[in-house]
PDB file of C-alpha atoms in Angstrom:
ATOM      1  CA  MET A   6     -71.614  64.002 -56.497  1.00 41.00           C
ATOM      2  CA  SER A   7     -71.376  60.624 -56.852  1.00 45.00           C
ATOM      3  CA  GLU A   8     -69.965  58.631 -54.129  1.00 70.00           C
ATOM      4  CA  GLU A   9     -68.940  55.981 -55.960  1.00 87.00           C
ATOM      5  CA  LEU A  10     -65.254  55.726 -56.428  1.00 95.00           C
ATOM      6  CA  ILE A  11     -63.883  54.994 -60.186  1.00 97.00           C
ATOM      7  CA  ALA A  12     -60.596  53.771 -60.504  1.00 98.00           C
ATOM      8  CA  VAL A  13     -58.032  56.399 -62.907  1.00 98.00           C
ATOM      9  CA  LEU A  14     -55.468  54.543 -64.529  1.00 97.00           C
ATOM     10  CA  ALA A  15     -52.597  56.568 -66.229  1.00 95.00           C
ATOM     11  CA  GLY A  16     -48.975  55.927 -67.341  1.00 90.00           C
ATOM     12  CA  THR A  17     -47.712  58.282 -64.554  1.00 92.00           C
ATOM     13  CA  PRO A  18     -48.833  60.495 -61.405  1.00 94.00           C
ATOM     14  CA  VAL A  19     -49.463  63.842 -63.080  1.00 93.00           C
ATOM     15  CA  ASP A  20     -51.629  62.333 -66.169  1.00 92.00           C
ATOM     16  CA  THR A  21     -53.350  60.029 -63.522  1.00 95.00           C
ATOM     17  CA  GLY A  22     -54.308  63.657 -61.650  1.00 95.00           C
ATOM     18  CA  MET A  23     -55.460  64.736 -64.576  1.00 94.00           C
ATOM     19  CA  GLY A  24     -57.939  61.914 -65.042  1.00 96.00           C
ATOM     20  CA  ALA A  25     -59.410  62.771 -61.654  1.00 96.00           C
ATOM     21  CA  ASP A  26     -59.488  65.922 -62.029  1.00 96.00           C
ATOM     22  CA  CYS A  27     -61.631  65.402 -65.501  1.00 95.00           C
ATOM     23  CA  LEU A  28     -63.874  63.083 -63.839  1.00 96.00           C
ATOM     24  CA  ALA A  29     -64.501  65.960 -61.313  1.00 96.00           C
ATOM     25  CA  ALA A  30     -65.363  68.309 -63.722  1.00 94.00           C
ATOM     26  CA  ALA A  31     -67.864  65.847 -64.302  1.00 94.00           C
ATOM     27  CA  GLY A  32     -69.161  65.042 -60.828  1.00 94.00           C
ATOM     28  CA  LEU A  33     -67.836  61.925 -60.738  1.00 95.00           C
ATOM     29  CA  ARG A  34     -64.966  60.651 -57.824  1.00 96.00           C
ATOM     30  CA  GLY A  35     -61.644  59.377 -59.426  1.00 97.00           C
ATOM     31  CA  LEU A  36     -59.237  57.216 -57.454  1.00 97.00           C
ATOM     32  CA  PRO A  37     -55.908  57.776 -58.972  1.00 97.00           C
ATOM     33  CA  PHE A  38     -53.812  54.231 -60.039  1.00 97.00           C
ATOM     34  CA  PRO A  39     -50.348  55.475 -61.545  1.00 95.00           C
ATOM     35  CA  LEU A  40     -48.291  52.730 -63.302  1.00 94.00           C
ATOM     36  CA  ALA A  41     -44.937  54.452 -63.235  1.00 92.00           C
ATOM     37  CA  ALA A  42     -43.380  57.095 -61.632  1.00 92.00           C
ATOM     38  CA  ASP A  43     -42.716  59.734 -65.011  1.00 91.00           C
ATOM     39  CA  PRO A  44     -42.848  59.685 -68.719  1.00 89.00           C
ATOM     40  CA  ARG A  45     -39.615  57.227 -69.381  1.00 90.00           C
ATOM     41  CA  ARG A  46     -40.574  54.475 -66.820  1.00 92.00           C
ATOM     42  CA  GLN A  47     -43.371  54.315 -68.004  1.00 89.00           C
ATOM     43  CA  THR A  48     -42.553  53.886 -71.897  1.00 88.00           C
ATOM     44  CA  ALA A  49     -40.551  50.873 -69.754  1.00 92.00           C
ATOM     45  CA  PHE A  50     -43.235  49.387 -68.699  1.00 91.00           C
ATOM     46  CA  GLN A  51     -45.417  49.582 -71.754  1.00 88.00           C
ATOM     47  CA  ILE A  52     -42.467  47.860 -73.783  1.00 89.00           C
ATOM     48  CA  SER A  53     -41.906  45.149 -70.987  1.00 93.00           C
ATOM     49  CA  SER A  54     -43.744  41.441 -72.112  1.00 94.00           C
ATOM     50  CA  PRO A  55     -47.431  40.983 -71.990  1.00 92.00           C
ATOM     51  CA  ALA A  56     -47.338  39.074 -68.790  1.00 94.00           C
ATOM     52  CA  GLU A  57     -45.555  41.492 -66.611  1.00 94.00           C
ATOM     53  CA  LYS A  58     -47.896  44.193 -68.052  1.00 94.00           C
ATOM     54  CA  GLU A  59     -51.098  42.345 -67.621  1.00 94.00           C
ATOM     55  CA  ALA A  60     -50.225  41.110 -63.737  1.00 95.00           C
ATOM     56  CA  ALA A  61     -49.085  44.785 -62.984  1.00 95.00           C
ATOM     57  CA  VAL A  62     -52.636  46.016 -64.373  1.00 97.00           C
ATOM     58  CA  LEU A  63     -54.566  43.241 -63.017  1.00 97.00           C
ATOM     59  CA  GLY A  64     -53.028  43.803 -59.601  1.00 96.00           C
ATOM     60  CA  VAL A  65     -53.370  47.409 -59.847  1.00 97.00           C
ATOM     61  CA  LEU A  66     -56.975  46.568 -60.765  1.00 97.00           C
ATOM     62  CA  ARG A  67     -57.446  44.183 -58.027  1.00 97.00           C
ATOM     63  CA  GLN A  68     -56.088  46.980 -56.134  1.00 97.00           C
ATOM     64  CA  ALA A  69     -58.958  49.110 -56.998  1.00 97.00           C
ATOM     65  CA  MET A  70     -61.628  46.535 -56.622  1.00 97.00           C
ATOM     66  CA  ALA A  71     -60.924  46.287 -52.922  1.00 97.00           C
ATOM     67  CA  GLN A  72     -61.434  49.804 -52.121  1.00 95.00           C
ATOM     68  CA  GLY A  73     -65.022  49.998 -53.962  1.00 95.00           C
ATOM     69  CA  CYS A  74     -63.896  50.915 -57.410  1.00 97.00           C
ATOM     70  CA  ARG A  75     -66.222  49.036 -60.487  1.00 96.00           C
ATOM     71  CA  ARG A  76     -65.579  51.442 -63.131  1.00 97.00           C
ATOM     72  CA  VAL A  77     -62.160  51.647 -64.317  1.00 98.00           C
ATOM     73  CA  PHE A  78     -61.355  55.405 -66.650  1.00 97.00           C
ATOM     74  CA  VAL A  79     -57.829  54.154 -68.255  1.00 97.00           C
ATOM     75  CA  TYR A  80     -56.546  58.363 -69.073  1.00 95.00           C
ATOM     76  CA  CYS A  81     -53.792  56.907 -70.764  1.00 91.00           C
ATOM     77  CA  ASN A  82     -53.168  56.553 -74.615  1.00 88.00           C
ATOM     78  CA  SER A  83     -50.444  54.526 -74.509  1.00 87.00           C
ATOM     79  CA  LEU A  84     -51.357  52.429 -71.812  1.00 90.00           C
ATOM     80  CA  SER A  85     -54.451  51.482 -73.656  1.00 91.00           C
ATOM     81  CA  SER A  86     -52.284  50.880 -76.909  1.00 88.00           C
ATOM     82  CA  SER A  87     -49.636  48.648 -75.015  1.00 89.00           C
ATOM     83  CA  VAL A  88     -52.480  46.334 -72.643  1.00 92.00           C
ATOM     84  CA  ASP A  89     -55.416  44.586 -74.007  1.00 93.00           C
ATOM     85  CA  PHE A  90     -58.074  45.532 -71.550  1.00 95.00           C
ATOM     86  CA  GLY A  91     -60.584  43.461 -72.726  1.00 94.00           C
ATOM     87  CA  PRO A  92     -60.038  40.043 -71.234  1.00 95.00           C
ATOM     88  CA  LEU A  93     -59.150  42.274 -67.878  1.00 96.00           C
ATOM     89  CA  ALA A  94     -62.109  43.702 -67.671  1.00 96.00           C
ATOM     90  CA  ALA A  95     -63.796  39.951 -68.663  1.00 96.00           C
ATOM     91  CA  ALA A  96     -61.843  38.648 -65.589  1.00 95.00           C
ATOM     92  CA  THR A  97     -62.418  41.293 -63.223  1.00 97.00           C
ATOM     93  CA  GLY A  98     -66.119  42.242 -64.100  1.00 97.00           C
ATOM     94  CA  LEU A  99     -65.223  45.695 -64.023  1.00 97.00           C
ATOM     95  CA  PHE A 100     -66.772  48.497 -66.589  1.00 97.00           C
ATOM     96  CA  ILE A 101     -63.335  49.921 -68.395  1.00 97.00           C
ATOM     97  CA  VAL A 102     -63.577  52.538 -70.767  1.00 96.00           C
ATOM     98  CA  THR A 103     -60.284  53.799 -72.466  1.00 95.00           C
ATOM     99  CA  PRO A 104     -59.089  56.430 -75.434  1.00 94.00           C
ATOM    100  CA  LEU A 105     -59.083  53.510 -77.782  1.00 93.00           C
ATOM    101  CA  ASP A 106     -62.973  52.688 -77.171  1.00 92.00           C
ATOM    102  CA  VAL A 107     -63.760  56.529 -78.337  1.00 92.00           C
ATOM    103  CA  TYR A 108     -61.539  55.875 -81.204  1.00 92.00           C
ATOM    104  CA  ARG A 109     -63.134  53.352 -82.585  1.00 92.00           C
ATOM    105  CA  SER A 110     -66.374  54.990 -83.287  1.00 91.00           C
ATOM    106  CA  LEU A 111     -64.719  58.361 -84.263  1.00 90.00           C
ATOM    107  CA  SER A 112     -62.466  56.402 -87.214  1.00 94.00           C
ATOM    108  CA  PRO A 113     -65.517  56.135 -89.597  1.00 95.00           C
ATOM    109  CA  ARG A 114     -66.441  60.028 -89.969  1.00 94.00           C
ATOM    110  CA  TYR A 115     -62.885  61.200 -91.590  1.00 97.00           C
ATOM    111  CA  ARG A 116     -61.206  60.685 -94.408  1.00 97.00           C
ATOM    112  CA  ARG A 117     -57.562  61.849 -93.256  1.00 97.00           C
ATOM    113  CA  LEU A 118     -56.326  62.158 -89.649  1.00 97.00           C
ATOM    114  CA  GLY A 119     -53.040  63.500 -87.912  1.00 98.00           C
ATOM    115  CA  VAL A 120     -52.322  61.730 -84.836  1.00 97.00           C
ATOM    116  CA  ILE A 121     -49.919  63.005 -81.642  1.00 97.00           C
ATOM    117  CA  ALA A 122     -49.066  60.481 -78.781  1.00 95.00           C
ATOM    118  CA  ALA A 123     -46.303  60.445 -76.443  1.00 92.00           C
ATOM    119  CA  ASN A 124     -44.671  57.618 -78.010  1.00 89.00           C
ATOM    120  CA  ALA A 125     -44.505  54.953 -80.860  1.00 90.00           C
ATOM    121  CA  GLN A 126     -46.317  52.393 -78.252  1.00 85.00           C
ATOM    122  CA  GLY A 127     -49.545  54.930 -78.118  1.00 88.00           C
ATOM    123  CA  LEU A 128     -49.374  55.939 -81.881  1.00 93.00           C
ATOM    124  CA  ALA A 129     -49.355  52.107 -83.359  1.00 92.00           C
ATOM    125  CA  GLY A 130     -52.270  51.750 -81.113  1.00 91.00           C
ATOM    126  CA  ILE A 131     -54.393  54.584 -81.942  1.00 94.00           C
ATOM    127  CA  GLU A 132     -53.147  53.876 -86.095  1.00 95.00           C
ATOM    128  CA  ARG A 133     -54.045  50.085 -85.576  1.00 93.00           C
ATOM    129  CA  THR A 134     -57.561  50.880 -83.846  1.00 94.00           C
ATOM    130  CA  LEU A 135     -58.623  53.829 -86.117  1.00 96.00           C
ATOM    131  CA  LEU A 136     -58.215  51.370 -89.315  1.00 96.00           C
ATOM    132  CA  SER A 137     -59.160  48.739 -87.767  1.00 95.00           C
ATOM    133  CA  ALA A 138     -62.479  50.745 -87.821  1.00 95.00           C
ATOM    134  CA  ASN A 139     -61.670  52.124 -90.842  1.00 96.00           C
ATOM    135  CA  PRO A 140     -59.244  50.694 -93.266  1.00 97.00           C
ATOM    136  CA  ALA A 141     -60.130  53.256 -95.994  1.00 96.00           C
ATOM    137  CA  LEU A 142     -58.710  56.246 -93.624  1.00 97.00           C
ATOM    138  CA  ASP A 143     -55.350  57.949 -94.484  1.00 97.00           C
ATOM    139  CA  LEU A 144     -53.264  58.598 -91.680  1.00 96.00           C
ATOM    140  CA  LEU A 145     -50.105  61.142 -90.606  1.00 97.00           C
ATOM    141  CA  GLY A 146     -48.678  60.616 -87.003  1.00 97.00           C
ATOM    142  CA  THR A 147     -45.708  61.703 -85.276  1.00 96.00           C
ATOM    143  CA  SER A 148     -44.842  60.748 -80.865  1.00 95.00           C
ATOM    144  CA  LEU A 149     -43.940  63.833 -78.806  1.00 95.00           C
ATOM    145  CA  LEU A 150     -42.390  62.356 -75.509  1.00 93.00           C
ATOM    146  CA  PRO A 151     -40.380  65.886 -74.742  1.00 96.00           C
ATOM    147  CA  ALA A 152     -43.963  67.490 -74.848  1.00 96.00           C
ATOM    148  CA  VAL A 153     -45.245  65.262 -72.516  1.00 94.00           C
ATOM    149  CA  GLU A 154     -41.855  66.063 -70.251  1.00 94.00           C
ATOM    150  CA  SER A 155     -42.597  69.205 -70.276  1.00 96.00           C
ATOM    151  CA  ILE A 156     -45.670  69.362 -69.044  1.00 95.00           C
ATOM    152  CA  GLU A 157     -44.999  67.158 -66.038  1.00 92.00           C
ATOM    153  CA  ALA A 158     -42.360  69.342 -65.103  1.00 95.00           C
ATOM    154  CA  GLY A 159     -45.165  72.107 -65.367  1.00 95.00           C
ATOM    155  CA  ILE A 160     -43.965  74.319 -68.251  1.00 97.00           C
ATOM    156  CA  PRO A 161     -46.485  76.736 -68.730  1.00 98.00           C
ATOM    157  CA  PRO A 162     -48.943  76.180 -71.925  1.00 98.00           C
ATOM    158  CA  GLU A 163     -47.861  78.511 -74.307  1.00 97.00           C
ATOM    159  CA  GLU A 164     -44.419  78.489 -73.651  1.00 98.00           C
ATOM    160  CA  LEU A 165     -44.512  74.705 -74.334  1.00 97.00           C
ATOM    161  CA  VAL A 166     -46.427  75.001 -77.696  1.00 98.00           C
ATOM    162  CA  GLU A 167     -43.464  77.557 -78.735  1.00 97.00           C
ATOM    163  CA  ARG A 168     -41.031  75.126 -77.350  1.00 97.00           C
ATOM    164  CA  HIS A 169     -41.718  72.304 -79.169  1.00 98.00           C
ATOM    165  CA  ARG A 170     -43.251  73.915 -82.319  1.00 97.00           C
ATOM    166  CA  LEU A 171     -46.433  72.631 -82.190  1.00 98.00           C
ATOM    167  CA  PRO A 172     -48.200  75.098 -84.318  1.00 98.00           C
ATOM    168  CA  GLU A 173     -45.835  74.493 -87.088  1.00 98.00           C
ATOM    169  CA  LEU A 174     -46.167  70.700 -86.634  1.00 98.00           C
ATOM    170  CA  ALA A 175     -50.040  71.507 -86.829  1.00 98.00           C
ATOM    171  CA  GLU A 176     -49.390  73.451 -90.037  1.00 97.00           C
ATOM    172  CA  TRP A 177     -47.963  70.912 -91.377  1.00 97.00           C
ATOM    173  CA  PHE A 178     -50.595  68.579 -90.595  1.00 98.00           C
ATOM    174  CA  ARG A 179     -53.165  70.430 -92.154  1.00 97.00           C
ATOM    175  CA  ARG A 180     -51.150  71.376 -95.028  1.00 97.00           C
ATOM    176  CA  CYS A 181     -50.543  67.450 -95.684  1.00 97.00           C
ATOM    177  CA  GLY A 182     -54.840  67.304 -96.220  1.00 97.00           C
ATOM    178  CA  MET A 183     -55.420  66.310 -92.830  1.00 98.00           C
ATOM    179  CA  GLU A 184     -59.202  67.197 -91.615  1.00 98.00           C
ATOM    180  CA  ALA A 185     -58.525  67.188 -87.919  1.00 97.00           C
ATOM    181  CA  LEU A 186     -55.350  66.447 -85.207  1.00 97.00           C
ATOM    182  CA  VAL A 187     -56.184  63.034 -82.617  1.00 96.00           C
ATOM    183  CA  LEU A 188     -54.303  64.867 -79.451  1.00 95.00           C
ATOM    184  CA  GLY A 189     -53.169  60.745 -78.766  1.00 94.00           C
ATOM    185  CA  CYS A 190     -52.022  61.423 -75.368  1.00 91.00           C
ATOM    186  CA  THR A 191     -54.176  62.172 -72.239  1.00 89.00           C
ATOM    187  CA  HIS A 192     -51.685  64.772 -71.009  1.00 91.00           C
ATOM    188  CA  PHE A 193     -52.086  66.905 -74.628  1.00 95.00           C
ATOM    189  CA  PRO A 194     -55.496  68.830 -73.262  1.00 92.00           C
ATOM    190  CA  TYR A 195     -52.985  70.693 -71.041  1.00 94.00           C
ATOM    191  CA  PHE A 196     -52.313  72.376 -74.117  1.00 97.00           C
ATOM    192  CA  LYS A 197     -55.021  72.247 -76.191  1.00 96.00           C
ATOM    193  CA  LYS A 198     -56.562  75.746 -75.354  1.00 96.00           C
ATOM    194  CA  ALA A 199     -52.837  77.446 -76.284  1.00 98.00           C
ATOM    195  CA  LEU A 200     -52.693  75.487 -79.497  1.00 98.00           C
ATOM    196  CA  ALA A 201     -56.299  75.649 -80.929  1.00 97.00           C
ATOM    197  CA  GLU A 202     -55.573  79.625 -81.001  1.00 97.00           C
ATOM    198  CA  ARG A 203     -52.553  79.129 -82.790  1.00 97.00           C
ATOM    199  CA  THR A 204     -53.916  76.504 -85.771  1.00 97.00           C
ATOM    200  CA  ASP A 205     -57.266  76.292 -87.397  1.00 95.00           C
ATOM    201  CA  LEU A 206     -57.412  72.337 -87.606  1.00 96.00           C
ATOM    202  CA  PRO A 207     -59.719  70.817 -85.346  1.00 96.00           C
ATOM    203  CA  LEU A 208     -58.320  69.297 -82.447  1.00 96.00           C
ATOM    204  CA  ILE A 209     -59.692  66.098 -81.463  1.00 95.00           C
ATOM    205  CA  ASP A 210     -59.922  64.841 -77.200  1.00 93.00           C
ATOM    206  CA  PRO A 211     -61.458  61.583 -77.186  1.00 91.00           C
ATOM    207  CA  ALA A 212     -62.177  62.455 -72.537  1.00 91.00           C
ATOM    208  CA  GLU A 213     -65.114  63.510 -72.919  1.00 87.00           C
ATOM    209  CA  GLU A 214     -66.869  60.844 -75.261  1.00 90.00           C
ATOM    210  CA  MET A 215     -65.136  58.493 -72.276  1.00 94.00           C
ATOM    211  CA  VAL A 216     -66.751  60.513 -69.428  1.00 94.00           C
ATOM    212  CA  ARG A 217     -69.701  60.308 -70.920  1.00 92.00           C
ATOM    213  CA  ARG A 218     -69.786  56.532 -71.314  1.00 93.00           C
ATOM    214  CA  LEU A 219     -68.807  56.418 -67.257  1.00 93.00           C
ATOM    215  CA  LYS A 220     -71.910  58.192 -66.745  1.00 91.00           C
ATOM    216  CA  GLU A 221     -74.108  56.096 -68.593  1.00 89.00           C
ATOM    217  CA  ARG A 222     -73.001  53.024 -66.777  1.00 80.00           C
TER     218      ARG A 222
END
């Protein structure tokens, strides 16, 4: 296992921990840095002013650097949608990987995509990224903060999928002609297996490609 620590930035302690677990499964060591205490405070942070967000994230990145981190795993779609990590990477010299990096390379492979995100901040950022890479792409999207809260509460995946009517939602996307469904929140791999058993629509999770990029670096 690599001894170098990788900073894991995400919205809450739960998804930050999920990001660290994702790295551990790939033989990498993650050091968690949550930006908020819960999903609603996360959303409040993400709609604060750009200057406030940049200052807060820069402070966290400097903490990570002080603890030896040189790579950053932004395990949060809505955070990467609401904060411009390009200038922060340039200012700190850190190698920063976000879900949006994966979406840019993913977009040209499809003509029609569905997206489910935690909140409208994340949905807008994913839409902007996908369409900038493929302006001809047809998109349908929705935000599912209640599902995120159920994950944070530890609701079992099978129960969560049923409670939030996710098979019906996936079927709606399929009937609308979507080729795949983007899990546009890093909480959502929590129920990926349970949902995959209830739909034929391919489910896209960007985490695997993000980890590959970190390893290559």
